[in-house]
Amino acid sequence: MSSKPRFRLRALASVAAAFTAGAIAGPVVTAWAQDGSRAETYRLLNLFGDVFERVRAEYVEPVNDREVIENAINGMLQGLDPHSSYMNLRNFRDMQVQTRGEFGGLGIEVSQEAGYVKVISPIDETPAARAGVKPGDLITHINEKTTQGLTLQEAVEQMRGERGTSIRLTIRREGTATPIELSLTRETIRPQVVRARLEGNDIAYIRLTSFNEQTEVGLRRALSNLRSQAGSNGLKGIVLDLRNNPGGLLDQAIQVSDDFLDQGEIVSTRARRPEDAQRWNARGGDISAGLPVVVLVNAGSASASEIVAGALQDHRRAIVMGVKSFGKGSVQTVMPLPGNGAIRLTTARYYTPSGRSIQATGIQPDIEVLAQREDAQQNRERDREADLNRALRNDSSATGANARPPAPLPPLNLPAGVVQAVQRLPAEGAPAFDPTKPETDHQLQQALGLLRNMAAGQPQRRASR
């Protein structure tokens, strides 16, 4: 998840100055040196300079200085955690376009695992989704060239391109013996981040596919339209579907959470220095006027999705249903480097209102409901944040001035028998899930049943926090 750009750094210029002048200003050394003396920092920078010069002079083919330096920077950042990286000027501009809600390519949210590109989630109604790309797929080849050795940014850049151009992907999928070959045609991706419909004339179903600059505005518009469609009968509740939503902008997650809360903390972040901690609180005004809410999550719900689910769960403003979420509880800050792109650097962990860190643990649903019987029978679990190389640890057990123990969650206080009526597994012989047929979506159907049973019983009581 990327918060809005806040810093301007001159790392490349500082490194170059160190090589040419042999010295670095004291404050820069202080910022870079984690341990040891200033002399040790000079020695390590000289080591980098020596390697750089040998590569330039002796590599079997001539090298491009900028490419070598950018690769070194990217290696430094990607060695920290799975989400920090360097973006050259082109990639930085692409990222800015994407957060505005439009970009060119295939429509896949990806990470990197074991040297390969791993699919977090395909975006709805894109070439990738239509071709059958699934969360957890490993992209091993792009246009018959291996992705081994590519940085994540390089792989993403290869998958993007002009509208109408074709690309071939080779995919390795768990449970499939042979590689899957796909031929796709790139499109201008304008993902519809908010999808909404009326279920049974009484429940608003709203799916958020990602968090970009259009998300919160689209949510408000969707709920307003569904209220009008419901007419005089009114709505009995809202299903907010965050399944396979990989996240996005922090400020949009805060605004979406705020839309359903009248007061209280939404999320807080804790950085390396205690004085950099931040906290966001809700302002008055629940756009749903207190309607019961069920939030659907799964292993593809990450980052901004988990902020929303965690905030509404902690305040008992919503019931979280589904399976445990992805567990990405860190904040990446985009730091522009004038003339040289930007770095995406992990700068903080975030915490739910009760003080929980979900880093590498995820949001546990209030009511577990599996999508398929096979998930229980085969004990299948998708990879999550904790499975990624160099993932940050969960520091909930940390002590000190920068830590606080999480508060226990209040009870759900639902009408008698409502939870017991929820079926954890689809019925034996139930039809396979078809995204075009909501009646085959077991998790959704259980959420709808829960809301209708709640409406037939006593009102949901909220706990203050």
JSON list of C-alpha atoms in Angstrom, two decimals, residues 41 70 133 184 228 242 268 368 429:
[
{"chain": "A", "resi": 41, "resn": "THR", "atom": "CA", "xyz": [30.30, 3.52, 6.53]},
{"chain": "A", "resi": 70, "resn": "GLU", "atom": "CA", "xyz": [19.47, 1.45, -10.58]},
{"chain": "A", "resi": 133, "resn": "VAL", "atom": "CA", "xyz": [-5.44, -16.13, -14.29]},
{"chain": "A", "resi": 184, "resn": "LEU", "atom": "CA", "xyz": [-3.41, -12.24, -24.01]},
{"chain": "A", "resi": 228, "resn": "SER", "atom": "CA", "xyz": [-33.08, 4.77, -4.72]},
{"chain": "A", "resi": 242, "resn": "LEU", "atom": "CA", "xyz": [-13.35, -6.92, -0.12]},
{"chain": "A", "resi": 268, "resn": "SER", "atom": "CA", "xyz": [-2.71, 4.28, 13.45]},
{"chain": "A", "resi": 368, "resn": "GLU", "atom": "CA", "xyz": [-15.54, -18.30, 9.22]},
{"chain": "A", "resi": 429, "resn": "GLY", "atom": "CA", "xyz": [-23.22, -31.47, -4.13]}
]
